[in-house]
Amino acid sequence: MILDRIDELLKEVSELSAQNAEEVEKLRLKYLSKKGEINALMADFRNIAADQKKTVGMKINELKQTAIAKINELREQAETADAENDDLDLTRTPYPIRLGTRHPLTIVKNDIINIFSRMGFTLAEGPEVDDDLHVFTKLNFAADHPARDMQDTFFVEMNPNDVTKNILLRSHTSNDQSHYMETHQPPIRVICPGRVYRNEAISARAHCFFHQVEGLYVDKGVSFTDLKQVLLTFAREMFGPDTKIRLRPSYFPFTEPSAEMDISCNICGGKGCGFCKHTGWVEILGCGMVDPNVLEACGIDSSVYSGYAFGMGVERITNLKYRVSDLRMFSENDCRFLREFESAY
Ligand code: PHE
């Protein structure tokens, strides 16, 4: 009798199924708890004839093990199913997750840094919030120079008694020159990338902040020829070996003589197009020999040393390389624009 009942339960147990953890627990209570079916068999076990006890005992044990194994198996299944349901996150980025891209300005800035580091320049960086002394005064700007005017420079804090103590957002990376020369003696050969600010209305062609890379070389016997050769090498590395350069006389307070450098338009190859206003040339940087007044103001003996400096706009170079028609795209973080540079580095 009892053996039949055990066989019946064995069959029942091995065919058990459950939808979720709650149902599994119900089955566990039904078969394996103190008041469950298997314990009930134990109660009957006492009334069994002694010579049968061994066989029946073994059978009950087999039933119990089968039930435990089955319940564990069902519990595991239910848990995995529950875990899968909990994982359902409708806000998660769908697979495949796309890798981010480098910003085009970062790509071009890194290109510039790489080219100059191959020529022996090292990196130096200066502050974006600085004082008048380092942004203008030490760089030989006259006290009434228009760049100090509210029109161009963002002032953070005015000092009514001493203009050199005015705090402002730098309008060019040339402040890196004053900081570096103050703290280092020649030979100096540095490249300084950074963000600069000017009080301009935002449009496709102008922005209130943009990026520059400054270069500074100071040593004994540095001449304009060295400057020209370094810039020619840069232009050819950046825009290709056929690139031509031309230097036009210009004026900067901190360099004498000063020049602006054009490269042959790499969009039309110098033939003339909308981008170069049909001249075949595009301006990419300002440069010149460091004015002796600047060297002296920064504690460098101008009777022993000379140097050159140059500064270029990263946006401008990026436009030339990638033809970005609207400057505002650089700071809008529109993913459709940024993804166009996925393969650019
Ligand atoms: N600071 C100048 C500018 O912002 C560029 C420049 C740098 C010119 C160094 C000469 C030497 O336009």
XYZ file of C-alpha atoms in Angstrom, residues 102-237:
136
model
C 36.482 62.567 -30.495
C 35.382 66.138 -31.020
C 36.668 67.517 -34.354
C 38.474 70.355 -32.541
C 40.226 67.811 -30.327
C 41.231 65.766 -33.362
C 42.759 68.820 -35.071
C 44.336 70.146 -31.865
C 46.010 66.752 -31.370
C 47.212 66.813 -34.994
C 48.775 70.249 -34.434
C 50.414 69.134 -31.184
C 51.780 65.998 -32.851
C 53.334 67.918 -35.717
C 55.074 70.400 -33.422
C 56.180 67.762 -30.941
C 57.959 65.987 -33.781
C 59.869 69.272 -34.217
C 60.866 69.296 -30.557
C 58.171 71.493 -28.990
C 56.764 70.495 -25.612
C 53.334 71.267 -24.172
C 52.624 74.109 -21.750
C 49.261 75.456 -20.692
C 48.159 78.718 -19.091
C 45.010 79.933 -17.321
C 41.768 80.914 -19.096
C 40.907 83.384 -16.336
C 43.909 85.663 -16.009
C 44.964 89.213 -15.140
C 45.604 92.124 -17.483
C 49.296 91.985 -16.609
C 49.794 88.621 -18.341
C 47.232 88.956 -21.130
C 48.138 92.503 -22.193
C 50.670 94.538 -20.216
C 53.627 92.166 -20.350
C 52.862 91.586 -24.017
C 53.528 95.225 -24.807
C 49.935 96.367 -25.272
C 49.687 100.147 -24.899
C 47.539 101.317 -21.987
C 44.868 102.533 -24.426
C 44.964 99.551 -26.792
C 41.439 98.769 -28.060
C 41.688 95.065 -27.111
C 41.348 96.170 -23.496
C 38.044 97.734 -24.434
C 34.824 96.160 -23.164
C 33.918 95.468 -26.792
C 36.480 92.726 -27.103
C 37.372 91.397 -23.700
C 35.157 89.852 -21.048
C 36.113 91.372 -17.717
C 35.544 89.400 -14.549
C 36.729 91.942 -12.003
C 37.827 95.542 -12.573
C 40.462 97.191 -10.449
C 39.882 100.963 -10.520
C 43.379 101.776 -9.207
C 45.488 99.479 -11.335
C 44.431 98.164 -14.785
C 47.118 95.494 -14.697
C 45.179 93.849 -11.860
C 41.922 93.577 -13.823
C 40.755 89.984 -13.985
C 39.465 88.828 -17.368
C 38.832 85.902 -19.680
C 41.882 85.726 -21.898
C 41.268 86.908 -25.441
C 44.257 84.983 -26.829
C 46.617 82.190 -25.772
C 49.555 84.624 -25.864
C 49.173 84.978 -22.072
C 50.834 81.536 -21.987
C 53.952 83.263 -23.326
C 54.165 85.667 -20.365
C 53.576 82.889 -17.832
C 56.101 80.565 -19.410
C 58.866 83.146 -19.870
C 58.376 84.386 -16.300
C 59.118 80.947 -14.959
C 61.591 79.543 -17.512
C 64.849 80.757 -19.013
C 65.816 79.917 -22.642
C 66.086 77.657 -24.493
C 62.294 77.736 -24.672
C 60.348 75.711 -27.206
C 56.686 75.285 -26.240
C 53.302 74.829 -27.804
C 50.245 76.008 -25.831
C 46.718 74.944 -26.843
C 43.709 76.480 -25.127
C 40.335 78.193 -25.176
C 40.004 81.955 -25.593
C 37.073 84.360 -25.207
C 35.990 87.482 -27.066
C 32.918 89.581 -26.661
C 31.397 88.946 -30.092
C 27.862 88.264 -31.252
C 27.462 84.545 -32.003
C 26.935 83.772 -35.686
C 28.045 81.230 -38.290
C 31.389 83.067 -38.572
C 32.065 84.329 -35.036
C 31.709 82.982 -31.532
C 32.290 84.285 -28.023
C 34.772 81.498 -27.399
C 37.108 79.591 -29.666
C 40.438 77.782 -29.530
C 43.998 78.713 -30.338
C 47.380 77.061 -30.314
C 50.280 79.319 -29.406
C 53.919 78.563 -30.216
C 56.960 80.141 -28.597
C 60.651 79.632 -29.339
C 63.339 81.640 -27.551
C 67.074 80.967 -27.734
C 70.335 82.560 -28.858
C 70.375 83.588 -32.512
C 66.779 82.733 -33.436
C 65.799 84.410 -36.697
C 62.774 84.964 -38.905
C 64.090 82.249 -41.233
C 63.666 79.670 -38.462
C 60.081 80.802 -37.979
C 59.293 80.584 -41.672
C 60.758 77.107 -42.036
C 58.909 75.746 -39.015
C 55.613 77.176 -40.284
C 56.166 75.821 -43.791
C 56.858 72.371 -42.352
C 53.724 72.636 -40.243
C 51.552 73.686 -43.215
C 52.814 70.799 -45.359
C 52.358 68.223 -42.608
